[in-house]
XYZ file of C-alpha atoms in Angstrom:
205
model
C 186.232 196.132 98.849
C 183.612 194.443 101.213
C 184.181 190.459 101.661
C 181.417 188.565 102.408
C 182.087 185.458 104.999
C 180.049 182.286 104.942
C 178.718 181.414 108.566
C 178.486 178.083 107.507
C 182.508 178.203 106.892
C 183.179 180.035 110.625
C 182.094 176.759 112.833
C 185.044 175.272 113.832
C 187.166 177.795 113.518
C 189.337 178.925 116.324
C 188.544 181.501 118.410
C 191.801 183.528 119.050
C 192.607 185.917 121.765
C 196.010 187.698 121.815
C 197.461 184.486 120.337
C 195.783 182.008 122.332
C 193.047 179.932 121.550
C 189.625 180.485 123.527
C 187.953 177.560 121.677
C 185.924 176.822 118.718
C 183.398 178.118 116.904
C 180.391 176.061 117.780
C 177.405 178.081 115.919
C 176.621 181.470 115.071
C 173.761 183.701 116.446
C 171.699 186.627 114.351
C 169.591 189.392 115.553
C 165.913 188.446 116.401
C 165.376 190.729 112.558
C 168.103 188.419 111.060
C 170.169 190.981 109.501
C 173.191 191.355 111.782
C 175.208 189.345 113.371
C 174.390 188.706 117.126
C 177.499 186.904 118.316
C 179.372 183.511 118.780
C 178.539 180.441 120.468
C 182.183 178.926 121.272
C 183.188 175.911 123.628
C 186.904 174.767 124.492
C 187.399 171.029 124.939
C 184.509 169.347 127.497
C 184.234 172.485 129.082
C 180.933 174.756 128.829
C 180.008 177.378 125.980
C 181.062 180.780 126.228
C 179.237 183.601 124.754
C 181.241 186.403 122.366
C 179.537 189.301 121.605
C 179.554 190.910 117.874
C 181.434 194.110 119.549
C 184.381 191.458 120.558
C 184.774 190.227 117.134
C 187.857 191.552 115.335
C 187.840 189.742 112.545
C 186.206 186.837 110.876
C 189.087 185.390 109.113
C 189.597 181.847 106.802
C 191.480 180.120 109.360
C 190.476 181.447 112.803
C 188.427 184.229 114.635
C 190.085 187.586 115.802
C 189.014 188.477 119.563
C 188.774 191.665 120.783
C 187.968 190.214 124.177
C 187.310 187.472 126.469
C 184.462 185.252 125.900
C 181.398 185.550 128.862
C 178.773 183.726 129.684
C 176.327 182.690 127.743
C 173.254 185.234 127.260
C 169.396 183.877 127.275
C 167.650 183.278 124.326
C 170.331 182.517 121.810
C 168.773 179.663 119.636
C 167.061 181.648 117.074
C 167.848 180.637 113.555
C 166.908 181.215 110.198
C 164.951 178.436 108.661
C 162.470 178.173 106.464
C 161.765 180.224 103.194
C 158.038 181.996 102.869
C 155.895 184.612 100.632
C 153.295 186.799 101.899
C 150.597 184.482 101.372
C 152.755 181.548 103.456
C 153.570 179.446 101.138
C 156.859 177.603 101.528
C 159.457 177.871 98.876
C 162.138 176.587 100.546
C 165.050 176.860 103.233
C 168.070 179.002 104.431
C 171.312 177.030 103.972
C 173.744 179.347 104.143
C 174.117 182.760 105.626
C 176.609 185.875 104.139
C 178.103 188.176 106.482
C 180.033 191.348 105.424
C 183.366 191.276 106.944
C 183.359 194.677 107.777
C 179.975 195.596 109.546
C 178.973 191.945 110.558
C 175.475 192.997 108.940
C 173.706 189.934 106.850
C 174.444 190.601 102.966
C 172.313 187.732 101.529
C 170.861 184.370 102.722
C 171.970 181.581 100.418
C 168.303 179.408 99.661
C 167.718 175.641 98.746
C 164.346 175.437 96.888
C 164.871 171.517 96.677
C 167.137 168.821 95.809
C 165.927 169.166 92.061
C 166.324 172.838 91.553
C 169.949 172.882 93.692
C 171.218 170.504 91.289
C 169.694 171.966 88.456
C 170.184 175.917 88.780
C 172.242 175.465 91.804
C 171.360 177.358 95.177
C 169.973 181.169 95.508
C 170.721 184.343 96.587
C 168.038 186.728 98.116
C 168.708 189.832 99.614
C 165.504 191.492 100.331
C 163.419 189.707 103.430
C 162.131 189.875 106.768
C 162.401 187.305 109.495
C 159.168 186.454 111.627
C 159.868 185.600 115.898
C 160.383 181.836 115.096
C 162.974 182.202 111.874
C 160.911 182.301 109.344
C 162.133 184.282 106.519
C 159.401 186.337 104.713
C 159.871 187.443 100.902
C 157.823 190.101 98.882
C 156.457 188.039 96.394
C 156.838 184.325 94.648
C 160.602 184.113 94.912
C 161.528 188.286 94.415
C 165.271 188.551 94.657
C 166.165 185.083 94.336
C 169.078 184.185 91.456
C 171.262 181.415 90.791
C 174.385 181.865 93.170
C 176.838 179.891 91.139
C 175.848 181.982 87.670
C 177.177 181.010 84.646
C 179.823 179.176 85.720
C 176.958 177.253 87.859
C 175.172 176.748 85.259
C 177.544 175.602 83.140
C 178.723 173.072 85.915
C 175.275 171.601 86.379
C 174.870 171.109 82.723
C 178.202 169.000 82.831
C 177.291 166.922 85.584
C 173.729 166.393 83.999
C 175.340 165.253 80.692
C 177.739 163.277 83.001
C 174.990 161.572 84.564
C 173.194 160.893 81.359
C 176.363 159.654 80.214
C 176.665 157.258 83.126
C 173.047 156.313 82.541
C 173.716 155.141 79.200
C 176.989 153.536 79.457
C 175.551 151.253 81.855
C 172.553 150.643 79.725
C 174.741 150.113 76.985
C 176.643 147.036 79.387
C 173.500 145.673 80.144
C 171.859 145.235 76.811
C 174.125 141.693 75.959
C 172.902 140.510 78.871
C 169.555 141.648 78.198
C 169.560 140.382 74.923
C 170.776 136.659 76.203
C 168.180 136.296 78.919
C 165.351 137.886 76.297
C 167.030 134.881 74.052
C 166.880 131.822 76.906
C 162.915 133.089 77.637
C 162.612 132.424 73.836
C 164.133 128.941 73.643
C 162.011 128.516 76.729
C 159.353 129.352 75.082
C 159.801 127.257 71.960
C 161.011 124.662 73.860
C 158.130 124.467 75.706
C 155.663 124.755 72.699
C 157.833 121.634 70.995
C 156.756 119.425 73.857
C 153.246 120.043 73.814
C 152.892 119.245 70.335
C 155.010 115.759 70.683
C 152.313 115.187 73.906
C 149.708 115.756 71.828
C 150.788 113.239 68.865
């Protein structure tokens, strides 16, 4: 069965060679397309960062990084990035958070997409599967959002609508603490008020 691997869950791993540690994960690097995985940026203490390739990747693992080989020196042009989420016509509908790598080809399975703070908490984040990246990491979609579903599913959902009716619970409560309060200062105004209308009628006698 195929695992997927979170990239976002790789940095800071260890980077292991024959039982020894060749440094840390520092950030990942795709293919200019941004379907496969390019290679690893790692760096060991103050030292400089070493390049490993995707063919000297054994495994990406929960706890550390299988080596075939020793990391080399960096190659040029390894700062592209996925980034920003767009349709044929160029409008933005959001960003790339997250990608999925399949543990056994190192190809890109899905991109996991924020379409705002709103909709994350809501629906929780997306899936898409289908895209195409531009030269400067733009990702490029069909259509309006083709592809894109709720990555946490039911269970998602079913979380969001707890914390929702959390917060609305939280919302109220409080409300519910204030309203004595409320009701005593809405009361002093009053006798303020009456107070003040008292001594304008004794002036005025």
């Amino acid at each position: 069965m195929t695992c997927d691997v979170h990239l976002t869950r790789v940095l800071g791993l260890p980077a292991v060679l024959r039982g020894r540690s060749q440094g840390h994960v520092e950030r990942a690097v795709l293919e200019n397309d941004g379907h496969a995985l390019r290679g690893l940026i790692v760096r060991r203490g103050f030292g400089g960062a070493k390049w490993v390739a995707r063919d000297s990747i054994a495994l990406l693992g929960d706890v550390s990084v299988i080596l075939r080989a020793c990391p080399t020196h960096l190659p040029r042009k390894t700062d592209f990035r996925l980034r920003t989420v767009k349709d044929t016509r160029g409008l933005t509908l959001g960003c790339v958070t997250d990608v999925l790598i399949s543990a056994d080809n190192l190809l890109v399975s899905e991109l996991e997409v924020s379409l705002g703070l709103i909709d994350d908490f809501r629906d929780g984040r997306r899936r898409i599967r289908h895209f195409s990246a531009s030269p400067d990491g733009d990702v490029l979609v069909p259509d309006a959002c083709p592809g894109l579903r709720n990555s946490l599913g039911r269970e998602g959902n079913a979380v969001n609508k707890m914390l929702i009716g959390s917060a609305v619970g939280l919302v109220m409560g409080i409300g519910l603490m204030m309203l004595p309060r409320v009701r005593q200062d809405v009361q002093k105004g009053a006798n303020k008020v009456k107070k003040a209308v008292q001594d304008m009628s004794e002036g005025q006698q």
